[in-house]
PDB file of C-alpha atoms in Angstrom:
ATOM      1  CA  MET A  13     114.884  91.852 107.627  1.00 75.00           C
ATOM      2  CA  LEU A  14     112.569  93.682 105.649  1.00 81.00           C
ATOM      3  CA  PRO A  15     108.796  93.321 106.213  1.00 84.00           C
ATOM      4  CA  SER A  16     107.280  91.341 103.830  1.00 85.00           C
ATOM      5  CA  GLU A  17     104.792  94.002 102.628  1.00 87.00           C
ATOM      6  CA  SER A  18     107.693  96.218 101.330  1.00 89.00           C
ATOM      7  CA  ARG A  19     109.728  93.566  99.727  1.00 91.00           C
ATOM      8  CA  MET A  20     109.639  93.451  95.456  1.00 92.00           C
ATOM      9  CA  ARG A  21     108.522  89.896  94.153  1.00 91.00           C
ATOM     10  CA  ARG A  22     106.761  90.637  90.730  1.00 92.00           C
ATOM     11  CA  GLY A  23     109.466  91.049  87.664  1.00 92.00           C
ATOM     12  CA  GLU A  24     107.295  93.928  86.283  1.00 91.00           C
ATOM     13  CA  GLU A  25     107.778  95.896  89.640  1.00 90.00           C
ATOM     14  CA  PHE A  26     111.663  95.587  89.246  1.00 92.00           C
ATOM     15  CA  ALA A  27     111.431  96.404  85.223  1.00 93.00           C
ATOM     16  CA  SER A  28     109.188  99.831  86.038  1.00 90.00           C
ATOM     17  CA  ALA A  29     111.486 100.558  89.010  1.00 91.00           C
ATOM     18  CA  VAL A  30     114.824 100.338  86.812  1.00 93.00           C
ATOM     19  CA  ARG A  31     113.410 101.403  83.024  1.00 93.00           C
ATOM     20  CA  LYS A  32     111.038 104.601  84.135  1.00 91.00           C
ATOM     21  CA  GLY A  33     112.518 105.736  86.986  1.00 89.00           C
ATOM     22  CA  GLY A  34     115.381 107.957  88.154  1.00 93.00           C
ATOM     23  CA  ARG A  35     118.751 106.417  88.798  1.00 95.00           C
ATOM     24  CA  ALA A  36     122.306 106.999  91.156  1.00 95.00           C
ATOM     25  CA  GLY A  37     125.235 105.125  90.887  1.00 93.00           C
ATOM     26  CA  ARG A  38     127.806 104.716  93.056  1.00 95.00           C
ATOM     27  CA  PRO A  39     131.050 102.231  93.289  1.00 94.00           C
ATOM     28  CA  THR A  40     129.621  99.828  94.917  1.00 96.00           C
ATOM     29  CA  LEU A  41     125.694 100.086  94.176  1.00 96.00           C
ATOM     30  CA  VAL A  42     123.276 101.710  91.985  1.00 97.00           C
ATOM     31  CA  ALA A  43     119.539 102.608  93.057  1.00 96.00           C
ATOM     32  CA  HIS A  44     116.244 102.910  90.449  1.00 96.00           C
ATOM     33  CA  LEU A  45     113.883 105.048  92.165  1.00 95.00           C
ATOM     34  CA  SER A  46     110.106 104.922  90.629  1.00 93.00           C
ATOM     35  CA  MET A  47     106.788 105.819  91.655  1.00 90.00           C
ATOM     36  CA  ARG A  48     103.592 103.932  90.897  1.00 86.00           C
ATOM     37  CA  PRO A  49     100.655 106.090  90.223  1.00 79.00           C
ATOM     38  CA  GLU A  50      97.977 106.867  92.045  1.00 73.00           C
ATOM     39  CA  SER A  51      99.082 104.451  95.026  1.00 71.00           C
ATOM     40  CA  GLY A  52      99.244 104.671  98.902  1.00 81.00           C
ATOM     41  CA  GLU A  53     101.071 101.791  99.212  1.00 87.00           C
ATOM     42  CA  PRO A  54     104.096 101.190 101.430  1.00 90.00           C
ATOM     43  CA  PRO A  55     107.015 101.263  99.289  1.00 93.00           C
ATOM     44  CA  LEU A  56     108.640  98.403  97.913  1.00 94.00           C
ATOM     45  CA  VAL A  57     112.116  97.187  97.789  1.00 96.00           C
ATOM     46  CA  GLY A  58     114.416  94.780  95.477  1.00 96.00           C
ATOM     47  CA  PHE A  59     117.773  93.871  94.999  1.00 96.00           C
ATOM     48  CA  VAL A  60     119.759  92.847  92.420  1.00 96.00           C
ATOM     49  CA  VAL A  61     123.013  90.876  93.055  1.00 96.00           C
ATOM     50  CA  SER A  62     124.684  89.750  89.528  1.00 95.00           C
ATOM     51  CA  ARG A  63     127.089  86.480  89.462  1.00 96.00           C
ATOM     52  CA  ALA A  64     129.812  89.549  88.652  1.00 96.00           C
ATOM     53  CA  VAL A  65     129.534  89.969  92.447  1.00 97.00           C
ATOM     54  CA  GLY A  66     130.453  86.819  93.240  1.00 96.00           C
ATOM     55  CA  GLY A  67     129.768  83.090  93.829  1.00 96.00           C
ATOM     56  CA  ALA A  68     126.506  82.383  96.087  1.00 97.00           C
ATOM     57  CA  VAL A  69     127.169  82.505  98.821  1.00 97.00           C
ATOM     58  CA  VAL A  70     128.842  86.250  98.261  1.00 97.00           C
ATOM     59  CA  ARG A  71     125.704  87.286  96.413  1.00 97.00           C
ATOM     60  CA  ASN A  72     123.202  85.887  99.448  1.00 96.00           C
ATOM     61  CA  ARG A  73     125.723  87.831 102.166  1.00 96.00           C
ATOM     62  CA  VAL A  74     125.782  90.722  99.940  1.00 97.00           C
ATOM     63  CA  LYS A  75     122.119  90.842  99.989  1.00 96.00           C
ATOM     64  CA  ARG A  76     121.523  90.126 103.457  1.00 95.00           C
ATOM     65  CA  ARG A  77     123.860  93.211 104.255  1.00 96.00           C
ATOM     66  CA  LEU A  78     121.770  95.557 101.840  1.00 96.00           C
ATOM     67  CA  ARG A  79     118.288  94.520 103.213  1.00 94.00           C
ATOM     68  CA  HIS A  80     119.653  95.063 106.450  1.00 95.00           C
ATOM     69  CA  LEU A  81     120.480  99.027 105.529  1.00 95.00           C
ATOM     70  CA  VAL A  82     117.722  99.443 103.812  1.00 95.00           C
ATOM     71  CA  ARG A  83     115.395  98.501 106.580  1.00 94.00           C
ATOM     72  CA  GLU A  84     116.600 101.182 108.630  1.00 93.00           C
ATOM     73  CA  ARG A  85     116.071 103.953 105.996  1.00 94.00           C
ATOM     74  CA  LEU A  86     112.196 102.359 104.660  1.00 93.00           C
ATOM     75  CA  ASP A  87     110.993 105.688 106.907  1.00 92.00           C
ATOM     76  CA  ARG A  88     113.069 107.948 104.258  1.00 93.00           C
ATOM     77  CA  LEU A  89     110.883 106.281 101.122  1.00 93.00           C
ATOM     78  CA  PRO A  90     107.763 107.836  99.913  1.00 91.00           C
ATOM     79  CA  ARG A  91     104.280 105.620  99.655  1.00 90.00           C
ATOM     80  CA  GLY A  92     103.512 104.169  96.552  1.00 90.00           C
ATOM     81  CA  SER A  93     107.830 104.168  95.406  1.00 93.00           C
ATOM     82  CA  LEU A  94     109.604 101.471  94.065  1.00 94.00           C
ATOM     83  CA  LEU A  95     113.181 100.956  94.826  1.00 95.00           C
ATOM     84  CA  VAL A  96     115.818  98.733  93.447  1.00 96.00           C
ATOM     85  CA  VAL A  97     119.329  98.494  94.786  1.00 97.00           C
ATOM     86  CA  ARG A  98     121.649  97.068  92.433  1.00 96.00           C
ATOM     87  CA  ALA A  99     125.434  95.555  93.935  1.00 97.00           C
ATOM     88  CA  ASN A 100     128.502  96.202  91.735  1.00 97.00           C
ATOM     89  CA  PRO A 101     131.678  93.812  92.063  1.00 97.00           C
ATOM     90  CA  PRO A 102     133.063  95.949  94.965  1.00 96.00           C
ATOM     91  CA  ALA A 103     130.178  95.605  97.306  1.00 96.00           C
ATOM     92  CA  ALA A 104     131.447  92.135  97.786  1.00 96.00           C
ATOM     93  CA  SER A 105     134.265  93.538  99.820  1.00 95.00           C
ATOM     94  CA  ALA A 106     133.150  96.748 101.061  1.00 95.00           C
ATOM     95  CA  ARG A 107     132.826  97.638 104.609  1.00 95.00           C
ATOM     96  CA  SER A 108     129.039  98.115 105.909  1.00 93.00           C
ATOM     97  CA  GLU A 109     130.197 101.973 106.362  1.00 95.00           C
ATOM     98  CA  ARG A 110     130.905 102.512 102.938  1.00 96.00           C
ATOM     99  CA  LEU A 111     128.013 100.245 101.929  1.00 96.00           C
ATOM    100  CA  ALA A 112     125.907 102.350 103.944  1.00 96.00           C
ATOM    101  CA  ALA A 113     127.308 105.905 103.103  1.00 97.00           C
ATOM    102  CA  GLU A 114     126.989 105.362  99.585  1.00 97.00           C
ATOM    103  CA  LEU A 115     123.189 103.961  99.883  1.00 96.00           C
ATOM    104  CA  ASP A 116     122.297 107.409 101.750  1.00 96.00           C
ATOM    105  CA  VAL A 117     124.406 109.859  98.725  1.00 96.00           C
ATOM    106  CA  ALA A 118     122.173 107.088  96.478  1.00 96.00           C
ATOM    107  CA  LEU A 119     118.981 107.941  98.184  1.00 96.00           C
ATOM    108  CA  ASP A 120     119.658 111.376  98.848  1.00 94.00           C
ATOM    109  CA  ARG A 121     120.287 112.277  94.694  1.00 94.00           C
ATOM    110  CA  LEU A 122     116.961 110.058  93.915  1.00 94.00           C
ATOM    111  CA  LEU A 123     114.833 111.951  96.612  1.00 92.00           C
ATOM    112  CA  ARG A 124     116.248 115.271  95.887  1.00 90.00           C
ATOM    113  CA  ARG A 125     115.435 114.975  92.384  1.00 83.00           C
ATOM    114  CA  ARG A 126     112.041 114.242  93.339  1.00 75.00           C
ATOM    115  CA  GLU A 127     111.331 117.334  95.144  1.00 65.00           C
ATOM    116  CA  PRO A 128     109.689 120.475  93.659  1.00 60.00           C
ATOM    117  CA  PRO A 129     112.160 123.239  93.013  1.00 57.00           C
ATOM    118  CA  LYS A 130     112.108 125.755  95.828  1.00 59.00           C
ATOM    119  CA  ALA A 131     111.147 129.199  95.425  1.00 50.00           C
ATOM    120  CA  ARG A 132     114.431 131.666  95.463  1.00 51.00           C
ATOM    121  CA  MET A 133     114.212 134.237  97.959  1.00 58.00           C
ATOM    122  CA  ASP A 134     114.758 137.209  95.772  1.00 59.00           C
ATOM    123  CA  GLY A 135     111.914 136.698  93.866  1.00 55.00           C
ATOM    124  CA  ARG A 136     113.355 136.092  89.814  1.00 55.00           C
TER     125      ARG A 136
END
């Protein structure tokens, strides 16, 4: 379970992350990451699992699996960040290892985009 201070609850936070943030898509999920201006608060994480993924039982199972995976990766998120993880229909039948690998790839892409470009060693 995610800590309560890291759970996204307000619609405005979801909308801000999806509309203003970066996006990294994978076959089983799409991750959206944005930053709250001048915020030193813990990162907030929200999940979107539509009916296209499956019935209520399947959607809740996918959400639980994603929450568990994100909880293990919370320390990678910068303070003040908003992360929304949207499950695609293949997430319902994907093994946990695949979900974890695709979440890692998506987070790596999003976090790499936030880093300032590194200085080149040849002086250019």
